mmCIF file of C-alpha atoms in Angstrom:
data_model
loop_
_atom_site.group_PDB
_atom_site.id
_atom_site.type_symbol
_atom_site.label_atom_id
_atom_site.label_comp_id
_atom_site.label_asym_id
_atom_site.label_seq_id
_atom_site.Cartn_x
_atom_site.Cartn_y
_atom_site.Cartn_z
ATOM 1 C CA MET A 6 12.203 7.418 2.821
ATOM 2 C CA ASN A 7 8.594 6.610 3.712
ATOM 3 C CA ALA A 8 9.644 5.442 7.141
ATOM 4 C CA LEU A 9 11.336 8.809 7.587
ATOM 5 C CA ARG A 10 8.155 10.642 6.551
ATOM 6 C CA LEU A 11 6.095 8.574 8.981
ATOM 7 C CA LEU A 12 8.621 9.202 11.743
ATOM 8 C CA PHE A 13 8.639 12.938 10.956
ATOM 9 C CA ALA A 14 4.821 13.081 10.956
ATOM 10 C CA SER A 15 4.729 11.196 14.257
ATOM 11 C CA LEU A 16 7.310 13.539 15.787
ATOM 12 C CA MET A 17 5.364 16.561 14.562
ATOM 13 C CA PHE A 18 2.200 15.098 16.100
ATOM 14 C CA VAL A 19 3.947 14.510 19.437
ATOM 15 C CA SER A 20 5.567 17.935 19.277
ATOM 16 C CA CYS A 21 2.219 19.634 18.728
ATOM 17 C CA CYS A 22 0.653 17.751 21.577
ATOM 18 C CA THR A 23 3.469 18.421 24.044
ATOM 19 C CA THR A 24 3.997 22.094 23.195
ATOM 20 C CA GLY A 25 0.385 23.053 23.686
ATOM 21 C CA ALA A 26 -0.158 23.807 20.006
ATOM 22 C CA ASP A 27 -3.452 22.981 18.389
ATOM 23 C CA GLU A 28 -4.103 19.289 18.141
ATOM 24 C CA PRO A 29 -4.182 17.807 14.647
ATOM 25 C CA SER A 30 -7.499 17.939 12.873
ATOM 26 C CA ASP A 31 -9.574 14.841 12.205
ATOM 27 C CA ARG A 32 -8.490 15.085 8.565
ATOM 28 C CA GLU A 33 -4.792 15.156 9.520
ATOM 29 C CA ILE A 34 -5.260 12.143 11.781
ATOM 30 C CA LEU A 35 -7.004 10.227 8.970
ATOM 31 C CA GLU A 36 -4.169 11.096 6.579
ATOM 32 C CA LEU A 37 -1.559 9.921 9.100
ATOM 33 C CA GLU A 38 -3.481 6.669 9.583
ATOM 34 C CA ALA A 39 -3.788 6.111 5.818
ATOM 35 C CA ARG A 40 -0.100 6.856 5.178
ATOM 36 C CA GLY A 41 0.854 4.495 7.992
ATOM 37 C CA PHE A 42 -1.383 1.801 6.519
ATOM 38 C CA MET A 43 0.110 2.223 3.034
ATOM 39 C CA ASP A 44 3.618 1.989 4.497
ATOM 40 C CA ARG A 45 2.682 -1.218 6.384
ATOM 41 C CA TYR A 46 1.261 -2.604 3.128
ATOM 42 C CA LEU A 47 4.537 -1.900 1.331
ATOM 43 C CA ALA A 48 6.535 -3.430 4.200
ATOM 44 C CA VAL A 49 4.731 -6.761 3.652
ATOM 45 C CA TYR A 50 6.179 -6.890 0.137
ATOM 46 C CA ASN A 51 9.611 -5.731 1.223
ATOM 47 C CA ARG A 52 9.932 -8.506 3.811
ATOM 48 C CA ARG A 53 9.227 -11.063 1.055
ATOM 49 C CA PHE A 54 11.587 -9.906 -1.739
ATOM 50 C CA GLY A 55 14.481 -12.277 -2.260
ATOM 51 C CA HIS A 56 13.055 -14.740 0.258
ATOM 52 C CA PRO A 57 10.696 -17.208 -1.447
ATOM 53 C CA GLU A 58 10.688 -19.243 1.772
ATOM 54 C CA ARG A 59 8.662 -16.381 3.310
ATOM 55 C CA GLY A 60 5.802 -16.947 0.851
ATOM 56 C CA ALA A 61 3.345 -18.334 3.408
ATOM 57 C CA LYS A 62 4.025 -15.426 5.780
ATOM 58 C CA PHE A 63 3.648 -12.952 2.888
ATOM 59 C CA ARG A 64 0.259 -14.399 1.931
ATOM 60 C CA GLU A 65 -0.890 -14.355 5.570
ATOM 61 C CA GLU A 66 0.197 -10.740 6.165
ATOM 62 C CA LEU A 67 -1.221 -9.535 2.850
ATOM 63 C CA GLY A 68 -4.512 -11.293 3.583
ATOM 64 C CA GLU A 69 -4.819 -9.362 6.844
ATOM 65 C CA LEU A 70 -4.739 -6.061 4.942
ATOM 66 C CA VAL A 71 -7.755 -6.674 2.708
ATOM 67 C CA THR A 72 -11.459 -6.996 3.274
ATOM 68 C CA MET A 73 -13.831 -9.236 1.401
ATOM 69 C CA PRO A 74 -15.418 -8.689 -0.945
ATOM 70 C CA LEU A 75 -12.347 -7.178 -2.551
ATOM 71 C CA MET A 76 -12.578 -5.810 -6.059
ATOM 72 C CA ILE A 77 -9.553 -5.958 -8.328
ATOM 73 C CA ALA A 78 -9.685 -3.831 -11.464
ATOM 74 C CA PRO A 79 -6.695 -4.706 -13.693
ATOM 75 C CA PRO A 80 -5.714 -2.177 -16.369
ATOM 76 C CA MET A 81 -6.785 -4.241 -19.383
ATOM 77 C CA THR A 82 -9.554 -6.540 -18.140
ATOM 78 C CA LYS A 83 -12.880 -6.078 -16.449
ATOM 79 C CA PRO A 84 -13.025 -5.813 -12.647
ATOM 80 C CA ARG A 85 -13.391 -9.006 -10.665
ATOM 81 C CA VAL A 86 -13.745 -10.243 -7.118
ATOM 82 C CA PRO A 87 -11.361 -13.050 -6.120
ATOM 83 C CA ALA A 88 -13.096 -16.175 -4.827
ATOM 84 C CA SER A 89 -11.244 -15.897 -1.520
ATOM 85 C CA VAL A 90 -8.471 -14.083 0.302
ATOM 86 C CA SER A 91 -6.312 -17.117 -0.419
ATOM 87 C CA ALA A 92 -6.907 -16.807 -4.180
ATOM 88 C CA PHE A 93 -6.065 -13.095 -4.003
ATOM 89 C CA THR A 94 -2.823 -13.601 -2.070
ATOM 90 C CA LYS A 95 -1.681 -16.438 -4.371
ATOM 91 C CA ASN A 96 -2.031 -14.102 -7.367
ATOM 92 C CA PHE A 97 -0.074 -11.405 -5.586
ATOM 93 C CA GLU A 98 2.673 -13.841 -4.701
ATOM 94 C CA ALA A 99 2.980 -14.530 -8.426
ATOM 95 C CA PHE A 100 3.367 -10.752 -8.883
ATOM 96 C CA VAL A 101 6.179 -10.731 -6.292
ATOM 97 C CA ASN A 102 7.848 -13.661 -8.083
ATOM 98 C CA MET A 103 7.772 -11.599 -11.300
ATOM 99 C CA LEU A 104 9.371 -8.671 -9.446
ATOM 100 C CA ASP A 105 11.993 -11.049 -8.014
ATOM 101 C CA SER A 106 12.857 -12.067 -11.598
ATOM 102 C CA LYS A 107 13.462 -8.353 -12.335
ATOM 103 C CA LYS A 108 15.832 -8.263 -9.320
ATOM 104 C CA VAL A 109 13.566 -5.956 -7.286
ATOM 105 C CA MET A 110 14.878 -5.823 -3.723
ATOM 106 C CA ARG A 111 12.386 -3.316 -2.328
ATOM 107 C CA LEU A 112 9.403 -1.183 -3.228
ATOM 108 C CA GLU A 113 9.139 2.489 -2.348
ATOM 109 C CA TRP A 114 6.364 4.987 -2.735
ATOM 110 C CA GLN A 115 7.544 7.700 -5.068
ATOM 111 C CA ARG A 116 4.259 9.507 -4.408
ATOM 112 C CA VAL A 117 1.106 8.838 -2.383
ATOM 113 C CA GLN A 118 -1.962 11.027 -2.794
ATOM 114 C CA LEU A 119 -4.879 10.671 -0.402
ATOM 115 C CA GLN A 120 -8.469 11.794 -0.784
ATOM 116 C CA ILE A 121 -10.544 11.565 2.389
ATOM 117 C CA LEU A 122 -14.079 10.590 1.382
ATOM 118 C CA THR A 123 -15.522 9.910 4.843
ATOM 119 C CA PRO A 124 -14.017 9.009 8.236
ATOM 120 C CA ASN A 125 -14.260 5.378 7.034
ATOM 121 C CA LYS A 126 -13.276 5.681 3.350
ATOM 122 C CA ILE A 127 -10.113 7.004 1.760
ATOM 123 C CA LEU A 128 -8.878 6.875 -1.816
ATOM 124 C CA ALA A 129 -5.122 6.311 -2.032
ATOM 125 C CA ASN A 130 -3.431 6.910 -5.372
ATOM 126 C CA ASN A 131 0.247 6.078 -5.605
ATOM 127 C CA VAL A 132 3.287 5.710 -7.761
ATOM 128 C CA GLY A 133 5.535 2.882 -6.623
ATOM 129 C CA HIS A 134 9.088 2.125 -7.643
ATOM 130 C CA GLY A 135 10.731 -1.284 -7.553
ATOM 131 C CA LEU A 136 14.418 -0.818 -6.760
ATOM 132 C CA ASN A 137 17.279 -3.231 -7.321
ATOM 133 C CA ALA A 138 20.242 -3.724 -4.982
ATOM 134 C CA ALA A 139 21.977 -0.649 -6.475
ATOM 135 C CA GLY A 140 18.897 1.504 -5.812
ATOM 136 C CA GLU A 141 17.992 1.770 -9.498
ATOM 137 C CA VAL A 142 14.341 1.818 -10.554
ATOM 138 C CA VAL A 143 13.681 -1.429 -12.438
ATOM 139 C CA TYR A 144 9.887 -1.419 -12.130
ATOM 140 C CA GLU A 145 7.238 1.288 -11.856
ATOM 141 C CA THR A 146 3.598 0.925 -10.976
ATOM 142 C CA VAL A 147 0.653 3.217 -10.338
ATOM 143 C CA SER A 148 -2.417 2.079 -8.450
ATOM 144 C CA LEU A 149 -5.614 3.339 -6.956
ATOM 145 C CA TYR A 150 -6.871 1.851 -3.677
ATOM 146 C CA LEU A 151 -10.099 2.282 -1.794
ATOM 147 C CA LEU A 152 -9.305 1.958 1.902
ATOM 148 C CA VAL A 153 -12.153 1.258 4.307
ATOM 149 C CA ARG A 154 -12.191 1.142 8.067
ATOM 150 C CA ASP A 155 -13.170 -2.397 9.065
ATOM 151 C CA GLU A 156 -13.712 -2.951 12.793
ATOM 152 C CA GLY A 157 -11.305 -0.119 13.574
ATOM 153 C CA ASP A 158 -8.557 -1.215 11.143
ATOM 154 C CA TRP A 159 -7.901 0.096 7.651
ATOM 155 C CA LYS A 160 -8.280 -2.500 4.887
ATOM 156 C CA ILE A 161 -8.093 -2.505 1.106
ATOM 157 C CA ALA A 162 -11.515 -2.903 -0.556
ATOM 158 C CA LEU A 163 -10.461 -2.004 -4.110
ATOM 159 C CA PHE A 164 -7.141 -2.404 -5.872
ATOM 160 C CA SER A 165 -6.820 -0.925 -9.350
ATOM 161 C CA PRO A 166 -3.430 -0.656 -11.031
ATOM 162 C CA TYR A 167 -3.467 1.471 -14.158
ATOM 163 C CA ASP A 168 -1.255 2.663 -16.982
ATOM 164 C CA VAL A 169 1.941 4.331 -15.740
ATOM 165 C CA LYS A 170 1.699 7.037 -18.402
ATOM 166 C CA ASN A 171 -1.536 8.214 -16.744
ATOM 167 C CA SER A 172 0.044 8.824 -13.358
#
């Protein structure tokens, strides 16, 4: 579904540019970039599900999407900064292993909300669903991310999952 939204947004962008309509605003471009980044982030997880042998590749790809220092603010404990990208990605692989045990085959964004703060900072708030092979929701998560532009690329600077009932 998200791939379809990204494709639709891209086609609309191309259509506007080729038909002589107004070009997208800076804000629209930033939103397209942020949505594309969030979809790439999700794709890293989806390539790993059900394939523990892809763990090293998962950790490498996930590590490329964050900037250090990276703050993690879990729902029930105080915020912390992982000692390294490697420490961060190892913890997230454990999260994927937990989702594997729940038979999650893919993650989808049920909703992504973006708040442009500056041309280099965007808040992304999302609801994610973990789906099993039958397409049933077997896991739900809500998280807040601070995305920052780092040498031209978007990266995650803050990851804060929170209580689903507050979505």
